[in-house]
Coordinates of C-alpha atoms and ligand atoms in Angstrom, one line a residue:
X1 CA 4.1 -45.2 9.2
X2 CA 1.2 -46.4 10.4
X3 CA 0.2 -45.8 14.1
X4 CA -2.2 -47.2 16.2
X5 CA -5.2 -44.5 17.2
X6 CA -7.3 -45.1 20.9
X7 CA -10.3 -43.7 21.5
X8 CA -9.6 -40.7 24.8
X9 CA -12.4 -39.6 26.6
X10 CA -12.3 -36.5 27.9
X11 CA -13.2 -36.5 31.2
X12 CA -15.7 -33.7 31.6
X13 CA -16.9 -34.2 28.5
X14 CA -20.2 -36.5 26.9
X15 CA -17.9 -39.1 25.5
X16 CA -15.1 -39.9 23.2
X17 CA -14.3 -36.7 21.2
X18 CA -11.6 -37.8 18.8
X19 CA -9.6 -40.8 17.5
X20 CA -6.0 -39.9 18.9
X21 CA -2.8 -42.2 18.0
X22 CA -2.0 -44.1 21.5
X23 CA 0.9 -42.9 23.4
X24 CA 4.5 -44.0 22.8
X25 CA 4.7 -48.0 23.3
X26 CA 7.4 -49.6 25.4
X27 CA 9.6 -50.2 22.8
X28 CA 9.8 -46.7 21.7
X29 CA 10.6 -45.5 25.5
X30 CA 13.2 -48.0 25.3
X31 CA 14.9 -47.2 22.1
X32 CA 14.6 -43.9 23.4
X33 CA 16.5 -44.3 26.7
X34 CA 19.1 -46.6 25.1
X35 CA 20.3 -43.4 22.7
X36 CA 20.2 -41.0 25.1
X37 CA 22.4 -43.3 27.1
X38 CA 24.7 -43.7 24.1
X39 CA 25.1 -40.6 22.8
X40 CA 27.9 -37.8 23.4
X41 CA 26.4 -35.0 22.0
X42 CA 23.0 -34.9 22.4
X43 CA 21.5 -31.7 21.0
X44 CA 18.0 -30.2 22.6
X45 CA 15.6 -28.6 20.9
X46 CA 12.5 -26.6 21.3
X47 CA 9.8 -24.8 19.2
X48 CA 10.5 -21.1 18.0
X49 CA 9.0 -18.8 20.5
X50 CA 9.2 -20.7 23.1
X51 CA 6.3 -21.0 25.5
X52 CA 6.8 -22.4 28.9
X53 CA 6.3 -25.7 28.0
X54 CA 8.8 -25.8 25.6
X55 CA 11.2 -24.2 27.7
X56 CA 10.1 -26.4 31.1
X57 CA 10.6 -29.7 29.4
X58 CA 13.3 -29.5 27.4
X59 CA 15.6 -28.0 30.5
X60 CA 14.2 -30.6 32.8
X61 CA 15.8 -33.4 30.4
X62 CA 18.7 -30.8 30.4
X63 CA 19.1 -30.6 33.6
X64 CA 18.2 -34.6 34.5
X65 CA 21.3 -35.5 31.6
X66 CA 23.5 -33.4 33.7
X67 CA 22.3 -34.5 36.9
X68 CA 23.7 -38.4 35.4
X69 CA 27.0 -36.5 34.1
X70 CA 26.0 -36.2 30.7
X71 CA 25.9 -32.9 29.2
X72 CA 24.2 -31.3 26.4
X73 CA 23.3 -28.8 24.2
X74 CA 19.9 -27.0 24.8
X75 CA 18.6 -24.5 22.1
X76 CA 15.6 -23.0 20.3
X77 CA 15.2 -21.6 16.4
X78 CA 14.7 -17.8 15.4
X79 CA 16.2 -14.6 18.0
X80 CA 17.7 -16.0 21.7
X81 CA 15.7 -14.2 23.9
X82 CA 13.3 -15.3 26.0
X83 CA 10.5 -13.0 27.6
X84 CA 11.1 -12.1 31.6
X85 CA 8.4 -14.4 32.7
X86 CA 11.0 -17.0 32.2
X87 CA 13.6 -15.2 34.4
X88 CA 14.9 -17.4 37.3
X89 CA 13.5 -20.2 35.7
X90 CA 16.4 -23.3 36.7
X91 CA 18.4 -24.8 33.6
X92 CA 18.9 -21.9 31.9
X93 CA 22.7 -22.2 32.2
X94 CA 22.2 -24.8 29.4
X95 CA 20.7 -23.2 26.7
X96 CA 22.8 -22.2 23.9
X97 CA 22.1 -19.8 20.5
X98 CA 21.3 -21.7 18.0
X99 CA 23.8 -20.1 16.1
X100 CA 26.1 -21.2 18.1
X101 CA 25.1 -24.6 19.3
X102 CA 26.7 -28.1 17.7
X103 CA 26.8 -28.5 14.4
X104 CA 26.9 -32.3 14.5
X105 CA 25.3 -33.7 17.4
X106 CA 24.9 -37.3 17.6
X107 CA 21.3 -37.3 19.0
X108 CA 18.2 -34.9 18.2
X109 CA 15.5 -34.6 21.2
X110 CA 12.7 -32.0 20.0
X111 CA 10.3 -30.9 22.1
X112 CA 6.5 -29.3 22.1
X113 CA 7.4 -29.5 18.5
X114 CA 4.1 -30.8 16.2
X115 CA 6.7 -30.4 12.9
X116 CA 9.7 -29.7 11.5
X117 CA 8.6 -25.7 10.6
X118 CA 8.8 -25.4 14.2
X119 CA 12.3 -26.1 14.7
X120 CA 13.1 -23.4 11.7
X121 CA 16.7 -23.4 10.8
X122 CA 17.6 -26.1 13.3
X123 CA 15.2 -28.8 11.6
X124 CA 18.4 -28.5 9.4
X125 CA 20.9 -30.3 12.0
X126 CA 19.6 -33.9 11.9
X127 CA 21.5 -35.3 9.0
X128 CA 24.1 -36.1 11.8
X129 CA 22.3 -37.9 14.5
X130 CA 22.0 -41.4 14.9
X131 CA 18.4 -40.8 16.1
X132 CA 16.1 -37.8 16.6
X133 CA 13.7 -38.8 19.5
X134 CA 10.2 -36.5 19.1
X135 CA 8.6 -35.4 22.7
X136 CA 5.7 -33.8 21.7
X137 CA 1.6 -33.9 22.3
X138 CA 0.4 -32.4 19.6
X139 CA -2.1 -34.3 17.5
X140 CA -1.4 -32.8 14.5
X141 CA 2.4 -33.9 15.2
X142 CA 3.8 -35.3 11.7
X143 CA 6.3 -38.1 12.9
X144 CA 9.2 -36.6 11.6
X145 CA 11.8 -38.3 14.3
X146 CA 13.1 -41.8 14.3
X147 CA 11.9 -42.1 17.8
X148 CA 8.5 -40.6 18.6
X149 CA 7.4 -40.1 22.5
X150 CA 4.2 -38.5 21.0
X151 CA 1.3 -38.7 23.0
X152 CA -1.5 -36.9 21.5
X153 CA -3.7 -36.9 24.9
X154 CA -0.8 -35.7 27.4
X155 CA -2.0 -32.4 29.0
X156 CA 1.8 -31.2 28.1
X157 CA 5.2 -32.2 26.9
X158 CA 6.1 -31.9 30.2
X159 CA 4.5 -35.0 30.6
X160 CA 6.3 -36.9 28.9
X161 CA 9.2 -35.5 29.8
X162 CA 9.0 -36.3 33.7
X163 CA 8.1 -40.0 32.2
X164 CA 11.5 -40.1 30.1
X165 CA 13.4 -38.8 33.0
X166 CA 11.8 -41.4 35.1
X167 CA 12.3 -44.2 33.0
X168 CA 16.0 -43.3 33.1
X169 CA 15.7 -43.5 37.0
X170 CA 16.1 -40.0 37.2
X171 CA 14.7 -38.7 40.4
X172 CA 13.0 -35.3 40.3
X173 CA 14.8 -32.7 42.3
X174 CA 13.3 -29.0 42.8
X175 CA 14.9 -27.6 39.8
X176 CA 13.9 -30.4 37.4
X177 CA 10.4 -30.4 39.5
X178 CA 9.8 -26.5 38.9
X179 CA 10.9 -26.7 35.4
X180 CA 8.0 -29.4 34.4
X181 CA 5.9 -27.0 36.9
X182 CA 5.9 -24.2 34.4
X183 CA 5.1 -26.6 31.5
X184 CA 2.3 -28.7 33.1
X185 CA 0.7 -25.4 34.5
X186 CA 0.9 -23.3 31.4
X187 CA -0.3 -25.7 28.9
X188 CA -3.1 -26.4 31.3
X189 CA -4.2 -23.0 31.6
X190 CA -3.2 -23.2 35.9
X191 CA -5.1 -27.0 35.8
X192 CA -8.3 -25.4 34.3
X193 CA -8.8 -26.8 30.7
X194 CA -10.6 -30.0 30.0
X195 CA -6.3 -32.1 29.4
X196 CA -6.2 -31.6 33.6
X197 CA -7.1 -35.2 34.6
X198 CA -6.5 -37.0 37.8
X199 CA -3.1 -37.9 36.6
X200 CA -2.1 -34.2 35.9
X201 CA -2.6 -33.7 39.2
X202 CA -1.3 -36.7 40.6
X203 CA 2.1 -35.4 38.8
X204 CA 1.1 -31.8 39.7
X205 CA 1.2 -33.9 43.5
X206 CA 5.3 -35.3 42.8
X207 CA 6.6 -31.9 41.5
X208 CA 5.2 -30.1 45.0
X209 CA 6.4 -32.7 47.1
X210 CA 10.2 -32.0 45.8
X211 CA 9.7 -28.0 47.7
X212 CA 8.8 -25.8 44.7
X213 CA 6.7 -22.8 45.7
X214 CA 3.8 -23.0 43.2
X215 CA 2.8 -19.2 44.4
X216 CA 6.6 -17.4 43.2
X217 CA 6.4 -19.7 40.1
X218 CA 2.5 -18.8 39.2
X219 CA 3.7 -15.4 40.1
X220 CA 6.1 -15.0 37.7
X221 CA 4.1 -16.8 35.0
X222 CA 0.9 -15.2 35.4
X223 CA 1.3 -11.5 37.5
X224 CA 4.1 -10.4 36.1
X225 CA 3.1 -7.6 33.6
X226 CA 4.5 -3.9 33.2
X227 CA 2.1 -1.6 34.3
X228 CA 2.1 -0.3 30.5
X229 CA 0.3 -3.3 29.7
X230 CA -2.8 -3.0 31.6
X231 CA -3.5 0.0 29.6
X232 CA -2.8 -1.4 26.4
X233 CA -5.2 -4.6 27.5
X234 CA -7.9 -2.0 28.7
X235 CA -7.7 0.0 24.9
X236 CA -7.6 -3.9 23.3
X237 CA -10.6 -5.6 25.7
X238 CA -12.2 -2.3 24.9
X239 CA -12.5 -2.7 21.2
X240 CA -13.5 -6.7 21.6
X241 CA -16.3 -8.1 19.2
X242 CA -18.9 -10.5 19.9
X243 CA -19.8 -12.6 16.7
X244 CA -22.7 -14.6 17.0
X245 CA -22.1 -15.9 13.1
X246 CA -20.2 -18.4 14.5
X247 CA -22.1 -21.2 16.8
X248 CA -20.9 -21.0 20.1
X249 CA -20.4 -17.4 20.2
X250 CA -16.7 -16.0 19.4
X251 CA -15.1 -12.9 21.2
X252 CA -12.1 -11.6 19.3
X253 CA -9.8 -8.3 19.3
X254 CA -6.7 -7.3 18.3
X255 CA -3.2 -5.1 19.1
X256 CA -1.3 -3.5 17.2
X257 CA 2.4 -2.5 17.1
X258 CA 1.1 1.1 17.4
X259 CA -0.4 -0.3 20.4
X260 CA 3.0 -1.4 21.9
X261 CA 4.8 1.5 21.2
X262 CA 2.1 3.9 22.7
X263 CA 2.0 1.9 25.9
X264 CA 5.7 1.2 25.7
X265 CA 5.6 -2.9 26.3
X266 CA 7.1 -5.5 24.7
X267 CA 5.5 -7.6 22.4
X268 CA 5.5 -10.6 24.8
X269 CA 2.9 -9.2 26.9
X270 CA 0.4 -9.7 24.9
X271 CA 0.7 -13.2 25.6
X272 CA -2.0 -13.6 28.0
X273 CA -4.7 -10.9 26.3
X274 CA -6.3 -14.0 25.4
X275 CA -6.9 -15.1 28.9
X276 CA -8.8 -12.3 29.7
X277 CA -11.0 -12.4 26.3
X278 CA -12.0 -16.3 26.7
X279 CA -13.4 -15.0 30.0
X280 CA -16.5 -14.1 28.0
X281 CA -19.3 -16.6 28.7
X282 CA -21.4 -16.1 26.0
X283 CA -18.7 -17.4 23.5
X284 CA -17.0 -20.6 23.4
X285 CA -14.4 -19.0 20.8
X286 CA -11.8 -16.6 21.3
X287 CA -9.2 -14.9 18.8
X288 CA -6.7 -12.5 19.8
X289 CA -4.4 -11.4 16.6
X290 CA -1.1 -9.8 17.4
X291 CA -0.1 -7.8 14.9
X292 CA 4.1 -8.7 13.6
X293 CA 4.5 -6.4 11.1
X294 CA 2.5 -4.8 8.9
X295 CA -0.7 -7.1 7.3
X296 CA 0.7 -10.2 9.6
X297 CA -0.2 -11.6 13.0
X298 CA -0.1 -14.0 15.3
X299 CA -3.4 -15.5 15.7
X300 CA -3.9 -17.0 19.2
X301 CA -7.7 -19.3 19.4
X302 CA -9.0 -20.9 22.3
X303 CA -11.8 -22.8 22.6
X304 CA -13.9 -24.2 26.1
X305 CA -16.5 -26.8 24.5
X306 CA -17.2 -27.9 21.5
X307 CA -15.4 -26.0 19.0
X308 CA -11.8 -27.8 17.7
X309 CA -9.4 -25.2 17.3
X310 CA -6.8 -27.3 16.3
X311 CA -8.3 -28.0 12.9
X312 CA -8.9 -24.2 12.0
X313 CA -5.3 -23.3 12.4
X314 CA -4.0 -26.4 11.1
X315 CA -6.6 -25.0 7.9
X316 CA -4.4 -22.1 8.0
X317 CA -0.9 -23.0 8.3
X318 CA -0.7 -23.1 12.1
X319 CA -1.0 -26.0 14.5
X320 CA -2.3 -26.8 18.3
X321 CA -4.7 -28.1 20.2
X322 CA -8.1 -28.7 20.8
X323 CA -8.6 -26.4 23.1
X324 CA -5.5 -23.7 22.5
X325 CA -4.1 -23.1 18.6
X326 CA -2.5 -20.5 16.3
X327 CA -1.4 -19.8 13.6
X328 CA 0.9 -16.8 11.3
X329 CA -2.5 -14.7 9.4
X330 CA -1.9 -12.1 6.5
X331 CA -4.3 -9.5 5.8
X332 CA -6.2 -6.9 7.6
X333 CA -7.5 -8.2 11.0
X334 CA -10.8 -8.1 9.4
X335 CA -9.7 -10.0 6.5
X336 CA -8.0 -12.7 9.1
X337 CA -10.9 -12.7 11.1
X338 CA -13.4 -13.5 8.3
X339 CA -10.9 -16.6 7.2
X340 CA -11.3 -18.0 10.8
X341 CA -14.9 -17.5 10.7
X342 CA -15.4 -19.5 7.3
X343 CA -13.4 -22.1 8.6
X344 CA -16.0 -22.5 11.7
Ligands
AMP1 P1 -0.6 -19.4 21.6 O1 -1.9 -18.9 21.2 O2 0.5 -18.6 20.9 O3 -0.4 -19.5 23.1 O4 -0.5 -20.8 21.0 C1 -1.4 -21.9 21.4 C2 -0.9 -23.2 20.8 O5 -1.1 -23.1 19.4 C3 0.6 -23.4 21.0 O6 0.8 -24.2 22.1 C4 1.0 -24.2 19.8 O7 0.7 -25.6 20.0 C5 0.0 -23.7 18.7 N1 0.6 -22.7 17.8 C6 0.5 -21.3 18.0 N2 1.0 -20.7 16.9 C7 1.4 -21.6 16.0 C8 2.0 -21.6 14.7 N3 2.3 -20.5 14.1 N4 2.3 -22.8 14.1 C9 2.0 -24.0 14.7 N5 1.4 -24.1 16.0 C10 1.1 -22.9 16.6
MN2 MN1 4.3 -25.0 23.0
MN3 MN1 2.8 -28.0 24.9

């Protein structure tokens, strides 16, 4: 499939910085709309791990089917659990175990999904649907849908979600509104990475008008850690690396599952270490690697400028964005490290 590429500028930036496939044409939108309208058992899915945007815009569509009478299946890949800075988060009623969610639905939506690995063992249930529509923004996304609401230069999924839901004359209602909250404001880092344009906030504008209470959701999202984990981020921050062999600078660290344990935390606090170690001015690149088992990690990068991200974890297995990527890394953290900084 061939599609057509327009050049974004990013505003902040000196000029064009990449060749990105346009957004979704009308057509698409309407193919869209007219399955979702057609089918009985539409089946929702989002990435593994889900993140809050994800989560926030596949339960909007969720909740905006039901709102019209339609119901459906929400789900995700890997263990059903989600980490408590999603509790109270509205939709959640919907969501299903995968392993218990339909085994033939007649429609696929994916969402923040760039491939099929993503979607682990539920890339598996497509053979049954009539259509699998694609909401994604990732440009590394591979097409794999019939339908693909793909939009490489949306600041989120979200999005395009709230642009699906209004296409289907779906008005936004506080629920739907604080669910697309939580997307739009993780994946922009709280409206502070280079994807928040005048439109991101325009939209940011329409979900605050509906009543949400940006303070309790930013809250939960971004102050909610056990007190274990400050001193697990101190032990981490203190044992952080400036590399100057990279251009740009790169701050990295690491924590361990001997970390966790000591400071008694879960795994998903670590989260937002990276927050704190991007903070560093004098790099433009920061790595945080989360150790999953033994010689594995997840590898979170971030970059503010000039450095693309994306491409390195893509290098390595991974996926993302300009701006925020990862990927799965084997090895020491050392050994991990020094693959990142070849790749840069
Ligand atoms: P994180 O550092 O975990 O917050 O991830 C930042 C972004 O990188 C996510 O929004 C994903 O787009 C992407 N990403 C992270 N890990 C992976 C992975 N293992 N495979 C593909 N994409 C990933
Ligand atoms: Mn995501
Ligand atoms: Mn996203």
């Amino acid at each position: 499939m061939t599609v057509p590429t327009a050049r974004l500028v990013v505003p902040g930036q000196a000029g064009p910085v990449d060749e990105l496939p346009a957004g979704p044409q009308p057509a698409e939108w309407a193919r869209a709309i007219e399955a979702l309208a057609a089918a009985e058992r539409p089946l929702l899915i989002c990435h593994v791990n889900p993140d809050g945007d994800a989560l926030g815009s596949m339960l909007a569509v969720a909740l905006g089917l039901a709102r019209i009478g339609r119901s459906c299946q929400a789900t995700f890949p890997g263990r059903f659990f989600l980490p408590a800075l999603f509790d109270g988060m509205p939709g959640q009623e919907l969501l299903v175990p995968a392993s218990d969610c339909d085994q033939a639905p007649d429609l696929v939506v994916t969402f923040d999904a760039g491939n099929t690995e993503r979607l682990g063992e539920l890339a598996g249930r497509f053979g049954t649907a009539s259509e699998v529509i694609v909401l994604d923004h990732h440009a590394s996304n591979t097409f794999f849908g019939t339908v693909h609401l793909v939009d490489a230069s949306a600041a989120a999924t979200a999005v395009l979600a709230e642009e699906l839901l209004r296409r289907m004359g779906i008005p936004l209602d506080r629920e739907i509104a604080e669910c697309l909250y939580v997307g739009l404001s993780t994946d922009t880092g709280s409206f502070k990475y280079g994807t928040t344009t005048p439109e991101v906030h325009r939209l940011a504008a329409r979900l605050l008008e509906t009543g949400i209470r940006p303070e309790v959701i930013s809250r939960r999202l971004f102050d909610n850690r056990p007190f274990g984990a400050i001193g697990l981020f101190g032990e981490a921050l203190g044992r952080a690396r400036l590399d100057d062999r990279v251009a740009g600078g790169l701050v990295w660290t690491y924590a361990t599952q001997a970390d966790l344990a000591r400071h008694g935390v879960p795994y998903d606090a670590l989260e937002s270490l990276i927050d704190v170690v991007r903070t560093a001015a004098e790099a433009d690149v920061a790595c945080v690697l989360k150790e999953l088992e033994s010689g594995q990690w997840a590898v979170s990068l971030r970059s503010k400028t000039a450095t693309d991200v994306a491409r390195v974890s893509v290098a390595l297995g991974g996926g993302g964005h300009r701006y925020a990527a990862g990927f799965t890394g084997t090895g020491s953290a050392e050994e991990v490290l020094g693959q990142i900084v070849a790749l840069l």
